[in-house]
mmCIF file of C-alpha atoms in Angstrom:
data_model
loop_
_atom_site.group_PDB
_atom_site.id
_atom_site.type_symbol
_atom_site.label_atom_id
_atom_site.label_comp_id
_atom_site.label_asym_id
_atom_site.label_seq_id
_atom_site.Cartn_x
_atom_site.Cartn_y
_atom_site.Cartn_z
ATOM 1 C CA UNK A 752 3.761 38.289 13.490
ATOM 2 C CA UNK A 753 6.290 41.427 13.220
ATOM 3 C CA UNK A 754 9.084 41.706 10.538
ATOM 4 C CA UNK A 755 10.621 44.601 10.253
ATOM 5 C CA UNK A 756 10.904 46.517 7.293
ATOM 6 C CA UNK A 757 14.227 46.608 6.289
ATOM 7 C CA UNK A 758 17.590 44.000 8.231
ATOM 8 C CA UNK A 759 20.066 46.394 6.768
ATOM 9 C CA UNK A 760 18.240 48.816 9.887
ATOM 10 C CA UNK A 761 17.901 45.156 12.436
ATOM 11 C CA UNK A 762 19.668 45.276 15.768
ATOM 12 C CA UNK A 763 21.431 42.161 16.667
ATOM 13 C CA UNK A 764 18.899 40.687 19.121
ATOM 14 C CA UNK A 765 16.078 42.228 17.950
ATOM 15 C CA UNK A 766 13.160 39.302 16.376
ATOM 16 C CA UNK A 767 12.513 40.029 13.420
ATOM 17 C CA UNK A 768 9.936 37.231 12.487
ATOM 18 C CA UNK A 769 7.697 34.956 15.326
ATOM 19 C CA UNK A 770 4.798 32.349 14.082
ATOM 20 C CA UNK A 771 4.087 28.908 14.471
ATOM 21 C CA UNK A 772 2.869 26.189 12.034
ATOM 22 C CA UNK A 773 0.643 23.544 12.451
ATOM 23 C CA UNK A 774 0.742 20.176 11.110
ATOM 24 C CA UNK A 775 -0.957 17.838 9.843
ATOM 25 C CA UNK A 776 -0.021 13.474 9.662
ATOM 26 C CA UNK A 777 -1.997 14.751 5.890
ATOM 27 C CA UNK A 778 1.111 18.260 5.983
ATOM 28 C CA UNK A 779 4.023 15.027 6.021
ATOM 29 C CA UNK A 780 2.133 13.279 2.574
ATOM 30 C CA UNK A 781 2.917 16.948 0.933
ATOM 31 C CA UNK A 782 6.445 16.545 2.287
ATOM 32 C CA UNK A 783 7.324 13.110 1.435
ATOM 33 C CA UNK A 784 5.340 13.376 -1.942
ATOM 34 C CA UNK A 785 7.614 16.833 -2.827
ATOM 35 C CA UNK A 786 10.960 14.948 -1.222
ATOM 36 C CA UNK A 787 10.439 12.127 -2.821
ATOM 37 C CA UNK A 788 11.278 10.913 1.628
ATOM 38 C CA UNK A 789 8.868 8.329 1.187
ATOM 39 C CA UNK A 790 10.760 7.318 4.697
ATOM 40 C CA UNK A 791 7.440 5.111 6.298
ATOM 41 C CA UNK A 792 8.922 6.646 9.930
ATOM 42 C CA UNK A 793 7.046 9.726 8.899
ATOM 43 C CA UNK A 794 3.902 8.189 7.787
ATOM 44 C CA UNK A 795 3.196 4.755 9.406
ATOM 45 C CA UNK A 796 2.745 4.664 13.356
ATOM 46 C CA UNK A 797 3.220 0.744 13.485
ATOM 47 C CA UNK A 798 6.299 0.943 11.578
ATOM 48 C CA UNK A 799 7.417 4.496 13.193
ATOM 49 C CA UNK A 800 6.940 2.440 17.684
ATOM 50 C CA UNK A 801 8.837 -0.580 15.449
ATOM 51 C CA UNK A 802 12.097 0.724 15.454
ATOM 52 C CA UNK A 803 11.380 3.273 18.556
ATOM 53 C CA UNK A 804 8.906 6.435 18.430
ATOM 54 C CA UNK A 805 6.697 7.110 19.611
ATOM 55 C CA UNK A 806 4.085 8.203 17.306
ATOM 56 C CA UNK A 807 4.654 9.332 13.419
ATOM 57 C CA UNK A 808 7.015 11.465 13.446
ATOM 58 C CA UNK A 809 8.086 14.503 11.227
ATOM 59 C CA UNK A 810 10.826 14.812 8.379
ATOM 60 C CA UNK A 811 13.659 16.928 9.601
ATOM 61 C CA UNK A 812 13.675 18.358 6.554
ATOM 62 C CA UNK A 813 10.367 19.727 6.471
ATOM 63 C CA UNK A 814 11.438 21.386 9.750
ATOM 64 C CA UNK A 815 14.354 22.168 8.004
ATOM 65 C CA UNK A 816 12.118 23.838 5.322
ATOM 66 C CA UNK A 817 9.414 26.165 7.862
ATOM 67 C CA UNK A 818 12.275 27.610 9.053
ATOM 68 C CA UNK A 819 13.885 28.310 5.659
ATOM 69 C CA UNK A 820 10.099 29.675 3.979
ATOM 70 C CA UNK A 821 10.503 32.113 7.531
ATOM 71 C CA UNK A 822 14.151 32.926 6.249
ATOM 72 C CA UNK A 823 12.641 33.654 2.897
ATOM 73 C CA UNK A 824 10.619 35.596 4.107
ATOM 74 C CA UNK A 825 12.577 37.961 6.460
ATOM 75 C CA UNK A 826 16.074 38.037 3.150
ATOM 76 C CA UNK A 827 12.448 39.363 1.015
ATOM 77 C CA UNK A 828 14.942 38.655 -2.303
ATOM 78 C CA UNK A 829 18.343 39.868 -0.356
ATOM 79 C CA UNK A 830 20.106 36.826 -0.767
ATOM 80 C CA UNK A 831 21.158 34.041 1.299
ATOM 81 C CA UNK A 832 24.644 33.264 1.496
ATOM 82 C CA UNK A 833 23.537 29.573 4.343
ATOM 83 C CA UNK A 834 21.815 27.888 6.501
ATOM 84 C CA UNK A 835 22.023 25.417 9.369
ATOM 85 C CA UNK A 836 21.190 23.376 11.691
ATOM 86 C CA UNK A 837 21.216 20.647 14.465
ATOM 87 C CA UNK A 838 18.350 18.508 15.356
ATOM 88 C CA UNK A 839 17.271 18.284 18.411
ATOM 89 C CA UNK A 840 14.339 16.678 18.891
ATOM 90 C CA UNK A 841 12.365 14.847 16.847
ATOM 91 C CA UNK A 842 8.854 16.652 15.852
ATOM 92 C CA UNK A 843 5.963 13.855 17.071
ATOM 93 C CA UNK A 844 2.567 14.495 14.633
ATOM 94 C CA UNK A 845 0.117 11.909 16.597
ATOM 95 C CA UNK A 846 -3.471 11.590 13.846
ATOM 96 C CA UNK A 847 -6.486 13.946 14.120
ATOM 97 C CA UNK A 848 -7.145 17.343 13.218
ATOM 98 C CA UNK A 849 -4.996 18.962 15.642
ATOM 99 C CA UNK A 850 -2.254 17.986 14.433
ATOM 100 C CA UNK A 851 1.178 19.541 16.218
ATOM 101 C CA UNK A 852 2.267 23.412 16.996
ATOM 102 C CA UNK A 853 5.814 24.520 15.782
ATOM 103 C CA UNK A 854 7.166 27.756 17.784
ATOM 104 C CA UNK A 855 9.446 29.272 15.121
ATOM 105 C CA UNK A 856 10.827 32.607 16.234
ATOM 106 C CA UNK A 857 13.585 34.816 14.431
ATOM 107 C CA UNK A 858 16.345 36.971 16.049
ATOM 108 C CA UNK A 859 19.772 38.178 15.119
ATOM 109 C CA UNK A 860 22.440 36.611 15.748
ATOM 110 C CA UNK A 861 25.075 38.775 14.679
ATOM 111 C CA UNK A 862 25.396 41.746 11.789
ATOM 112 C CA UNK A 863 28.184 42.309 9.808
ATOM 113 C CA UNK A 864 29.099 45.827 7.995
ATOM 114 C CA UNK A 865 32.271 45.360 6.166
ATOM 115 C CA UNK A 866 31.522 41.802 5.486
ATOM 116 C CA UNK A 867 27.331 43.458 4.453
ATOM 117 C CA UNK A 868 25.923 40.413 6.508
ATOM 118 C CA UNK A 869 23.342 39.800 9.108
ATOM 119 C CA UNK A 870 22.768 36.565 11.378
ATOM 120 C CA UNK A 871 20.022 35.168 12.566
ATOM 121 C CA UNK A 872 19.191 32.585 14.915
ATOM 122 C CA UNK A 873 16.059 30.861 15.061
ATOM 123 C CA UNK A 874 14.167 29.444 18.411
ATOM 124 C CA UNK A 875 12.460 26.193 16.489
ATOM 125 C CA UNK A 876 9.815 24.494 19.431
ATOM 126 C CA UNK A 877 7.546 22.273 20.276
ATOM 127 C CA UNK A 878 5.260 22.469 23.295
ATOM 128 C CA UNK A 879 8.486 25.107 25.118
ATOM 129 C CA UNK A 880 10.875 22.127 24.163
ATOM 130 C CA UNK A 881 13.164 23.194 21.194
ATOM 131 C CA UNK A 882 13.295 20.553 18.046
ATOM 132 C CA UNK A 883 16.132 22.664 16.306
ATOM 133 C CA UNK A 884 19.551 23.927 17.952
ATOM 134 C CA UNK A 885 22.000 26.158 16.202
ATOM 135 C CA UNK A 886 19.303 27.068 13.231
ATOM 136 C CA UNK A 887 20.912 30.185 11.886
ATOM 137 C CA UNK A 888 20.950 31.616 8.531
ATOM 138 C CA UNK A 889 23.344 34.510 6.718
ATOM 139 C CA UNK A 890 21.399 36.729 4.899
ATOM 140 C CA UNK A 891 23.804 39.110 1.796
ATOM 141 C CA UNK A 892 22.201 42.432 3.015
ATOM 142 C CA UNK B 1397 28.314 -3.470 13.226
ATOM 143 C CA UNK B 1398 30.126 -0.328 13.038
ATOM 144 C CA UNK B 1399 30.038 2.241 9.558
ATOM 145 C CA UNK B 1400 33.691 1.187 7.984
ATOM 146 C CA UNK B 1401 35.389 3.880 8.395
ATOM 147 C CA UNK B 1402 37.697 3.640 5.254
ATOM 148 C CA UNK B 1403 35.723 4.349 2.555
ATOM 149 C CA UNK B 1404 35.796 8.360 3.968
ATOM 150 C CA UNK B 1405 37.449 10.439 1.528
ATOM 151 C CA UNK B 1406 35.076 8.202 -1.131
ATOM 152 C CA UNK B 1407 32.259 9.831 -3.541
ATOM 153 C CA UNK B 1408 28.999 8.538 -4.583
ATOM 154 C CA UNK B 1409 27.036 10.476 -7.641
ATOM 155 C CA UNK B 1410 23.972 10.492 -8.910
ATOM 156 C CA UNK B 1411 22.552 8.103 -11.635
ATOM 157 C CA UNK B 1412 21.920 10.543 -14.083
ATOM 158 C CA UNK B 1413 21.207 14.209 -14.329
ATOM 159 C CA UNK B 1414 17.936 15.272 -12.469
ATOM 160 C CA UNK B 1415 16.038 17.548 -14.998
ATOM 161 C CA UNK B 1416 14.039 20.538 -12.797
ATOM 162 C CA UNK B 1417 10.298 21.474 -13.581
ATOM 163 C CA UNK B 1418 8.281 24.346 -12.161
ATOM 164 C CA UNK B 1419 5.855 21.392 -10.561
ATOM 165 C CA UNK B 1420 7.909 20.244 -8.759
ATOM 166 C CA UNK B 1421 9.145 23.735 -6.873
ATOM 167 C CA UNK B 1422 5.975 24.614 -6.780
ATOM 168 C CA UNK B 1423 4.886 21.852 -4.563
ATOM 169 C CA UNK B 1424 8.318 21.328 -2.562
ATOM 170 C CA UNK B 1425 7.204 25.503 -2.186
ATOM 171 C CA UNK B 1426 3.752 24.150 -1.346
ATOM 172 C CA UNK B 1427 4.910 21.504 1.116
ATOM 173 C CA UNK B 1428 7.075 23.952 3.541
ATOM 174 C CA UNK B 1429 4.913 27.217 2.438
ATOM 175 C CA UNK B 1430 7.394 29.439 1.527
ATOM 176 C CA UNK B 1431 6.396 32.517 0.288
ATOM 177 C CA UNK B 1432 6.851 32.032 -2.637
ATOM 178 C CA UNK B 1433 4.167 28.609 -3.332
ATOM 179 C CA UNK B 1434 0.632 31.292 -2.738
ATOM 180 C CA UNK B 1435 2.406 33.960 -4.915
ATOM 181 C CA UNK B 1436 1.359 31.806 -8.236
ATOM 182 C CA UNK B 1437 4.736 33.286 -9.881
ATOM 183 C CA UNK B 1438 6.015 31.682 -12.806
ATOM 184 C CA UNK B 1439 10.762 31.206 -13.031
ATOM 185 C CA UNK B 1440 10.661 31.918 -9.712
ATOM 186 C CA UNK B 1441 14.091 30.499 -7.292
ATOM 187 C CA UNK B 1442 13.694 27.236 -5.786
ATOM 188 C CA UNK B 1443 12.869 27.156 -1.568
ATOM 189 C CA UNK B 1444 16.471 27.592 0.531
ATOM 190 C CA UNK B 1445 16.543 23.537 1.106
ATOM 191 C CA UNK B 1446 15.438 22.013 -2.097
ATOM 192 C CA UNK B 1447 18.595 20.679 -2.675
ATOM 193 C CA UNK B 1448 18.335 18.407 -0.461
ATOM 194 C CA UNK B 1449 15.621 16.234 -2.984
ATOM 195 C CA UNK B 1450 18.549 16.453 -5.728
ATOM 196 C CA UNK B 1451 21.232 15.284 -2.722
ATOM 197 C CA UNK B 1452 19.963 12.819 -1.475
ATOM 198 C CA UNK B 1453 19.735 10.544 -4.435
ATOM 199 C CA UNK B 1454 23.703 11.449 -3.965
ATOM 200 C CA UNK B 1455 23.440 10.692 -0.128
ATOM 201 C CA UNK B 1456 21.595 7.592 -1.035
ATOM 202 C CA UNK B 1457 24.133 5.629 -3.249
ATOM 203 C CA UNK B 1458 26.664 5.507 -0.598
ATOM 204 C CA UNK B 1459 23.914 4.641 2.351
ATOM 205 C CA UNK B 1460 24.053 1.734 -0.393
ATOM 206 C CA UNK B 1461 27.236 1.432 -1.213
ATOM 207 C CA UNK B 1462 27.496 -2.413 1.303
ATOM 208 C CA UNK B 1463 31.444 -1.499 1.957
ATOM 209 C CA UNK B 1464 29.856 1.245 3.739
ATOM 210 C CA UNK B 1465 28.014 -1.037 5.585
ATOM 211 C CA UNK B 1466 25.331 1.434 7.077
ATOM 212 C CA UNK B 1467 22.111 0.189 9.135
ATOM 213 C CA UNK B 1468 20.022 2.429 7.188
ATOM 214 C CA UNK B 1469 17.078 1.408 9.678
ATOM 215 C CA UNK B 1470 19.328 2.870 13.189
ATOM 216 C CA UNK B 1471 19.933 6.308 10.776
ATOM 217 C CA UNK B 1472 19.162 9.455 12.660
ATOM 218 C CA UNK B 1473 20.039 13.086 10.589
ATOM 219 C CA UNK B 1474 22.421 14.743 13.048
ATOM 220 C CA UNK B 1475 22.833 17.546 10.956
ATOM 221 C CA UNK B 1476 22.115 20.055 8.039
ATOM 222 C CA UNK B 1477 23.832 22.511 5.883
ATOM 223 C CA UNK B 1478 23.195 24.540 3.242
ATOM 224 C CA UNK B 1479 26.168 27.287 1.197
ATOM 225 C CA UNK B 1480 24.036 28.674 -1.586
ATOM 226 C CA UNK B 1481 26.847 29.572 -4.988
ATOM 227 C CA UNK B 1482 23.735 30.581 -7.166
ATOM 228 C CA UNK B 1483 19.933 29.538 -6.824
ATOM 229 C CA UNK B 1484 18.168 26.556 -8.313
ATOM 230 C CA UNK B 1485 15.423 28.027 -11.440
ATOM 231 C CA UNK B 1486 13.465 25.323 -13.351
ATOM 232 C CA UNK B 1487 14.321 23.232 -15.875
ATOM 233 C CA UNK B 1488 18.362 23.218 -14.961
ATOM 234 C CA UNK B 1489 19.494 20.343 -15.050
ATOM 235 C CA UNK B 1490 21.233 18.792 -12.031
ATOM 236 C CA UNK B 1491 24.022 16.408 -11.141
ATOM 237 C CA UNK B 1492 24.886 16.011 -7.178
ATOM 238 C CA UNK B 1493 28.096 14.141 -5.685
ATOM 239 C CA UNK B 1494 28.391 13.091 -2.546
ATOM 240 C CA UNK B 1495 32.091 12.728 -0.555
ATOM 241 C CA UNK B 1496 32.790 11.424 2.859
ATOM 242 C CA UNK B 1497 34.049 13.916 4.277
ATOM 243 C CA UNK B 1498 34.599 12.045 7.905
ATOM 244 C CA UNK B 1499 33.153 8.568 9.852
ATOM 245 C CA UNK B 1500 33.187 9.237 13.601
ATOM 246 C CA UNK B 1501 32.386 7.111 16.983
ATOM 247 C CA UNK B 1502 31.730 8.051 19.609
ATOM 248 C CA UNK B 1503 29.271 7.082 22.807
ATOM 249 C CA UNK B 1504 28.499 4.484 20.955
ATOM 250 C CA UNK B 1505 27.207 5.827 17.635
ATOM 251 C CA UNK B 1506 28.849 6.384 14.224
ATOM 252 C CA UNK B 1507 28.906 10.276 13.049
ATOM 253 C CA UNK B 1508 29.146 10.068 8.654
ATOM 254 C CA UNK B 1509 29.923 13.874 7.410
ATOM 255 C CA UNK B 1510 29.106 13.956 3.892
ATOM 256 C CA UNK B 1511 29.410 16.721 1.138
ATOM 257 C CA UNK B 1512 27.348 17.861 -1.664
ATOM 258 C CA UNK B 1513 27.861 19.049 -3.863
ATOM 259 C CA UNK B 1514 24.364 20.316 -6.906
ATOM 260 C CA UNK B 1515 25.549 21.552 -9.606
ATOM 261 C CA UNK B 1516 24.473 21.621 -13.194
ATOM 262 C CA UNK B 1517 26.320 19.774 -15.999
ATOM 263 C CA UNK B 1518 27.370 22.634 -17.337
ATOM 264 C CA UNK B 1519 29.616 22.403 -13.782
ATOM 265 C CA UNK B 1520 27.983 25.462 -13.159
ATOM 266 C CA UNK B 1521 27.822 24.800 -8.943
ATOM 267 C CA UNK B 1522 24.679 25.906 -7.011
ATOM 268 C CA UNK B 1523 24.180 24.181 -3.672
ATOM 269 C CA UNK B 1524 26.497 22.672 -1.511
ATOM 270 C CA UNK B 1525 24.839 20.874 1.317
ATOM 271 C CA UNK B 1526 25.963 19.378 3.795
ATOM 272 C CA UNK B 1527 24.326 16.727 6.241
ATOM 273 C CA UNK B 1528 25.516 15.024 9.108
ATOM 274 C CA UNK B 1529 23.530 11.143 10.319
ATOM 275 C CA UNK B 1530 24.419 9.228 13.040
ATOM 276 C CA UNK B 1531 24.126 5.194 13.365
ATOM 277 C CA UNK B 1532 22.353 5.057 16.901
ATOM 278 C CA UNK B 1533 24.577 2.377 18.083
ATOM 279 C CA UNK B 1534 23.158 -1.852 18.938
ATOM 280 C CA UNK B 1535 22.777 -0.532 22.433
ATOM 281 C CA UNK B 1536 21.080 2.547 22.141
#
């Protein structure tokens, strides 16, 4: 992991955070309970397959939530103005102790001194396949 | 059957205000591995995506509107966005209202843009969320 001590000094292209998250089925149950999103495609293999999915998939909002946590870490108490993403591909979570590994890298996409903002882009992938597109947060400096 | 474009502009609200508890903030923070989750600190601001738990209840009122004609079994989440006005904290009494901004069809699918304002019962804005949901066509 790497992080810059002062986001205000960050330059476009700087990688400011990099981490991986292992997601197991139990993590999906915990997110379902915490969020109230009990859609069975996130817990029930048979149901997921019946609607044409390869297996149980993670809540898109769980993946976005992991990115949000990375943004919070880097923002270190600064206000976040906005956070947006597109969902590009489902995160399939197999049963068992290996689950799936989600890789996450935050880079500085833009800085705007007059507006006092730094824009962070998140690259989020599973086995090299992008699962989010245009994941972007604007932090007030 | 497609989503009824006549619902554009309609609004849907959560049935009753939701009072945010520290316990639910802690559970959500742990589930998304928020840096605040391990600190043990109380009265922390909610994680950045927490507002979705409130917003989705207003969105659900749209989804079940028979006139909207949404086939929930074919629905996938296309995009999500948050614009932050002020942090959500424990004790906030929140309401949420979803406005159907746009209904359109492309490539046999229907795409619906939902904007949801999450604010306190005193009218202080907290977060505005924007969701694009895709209802996959029968042939897809």
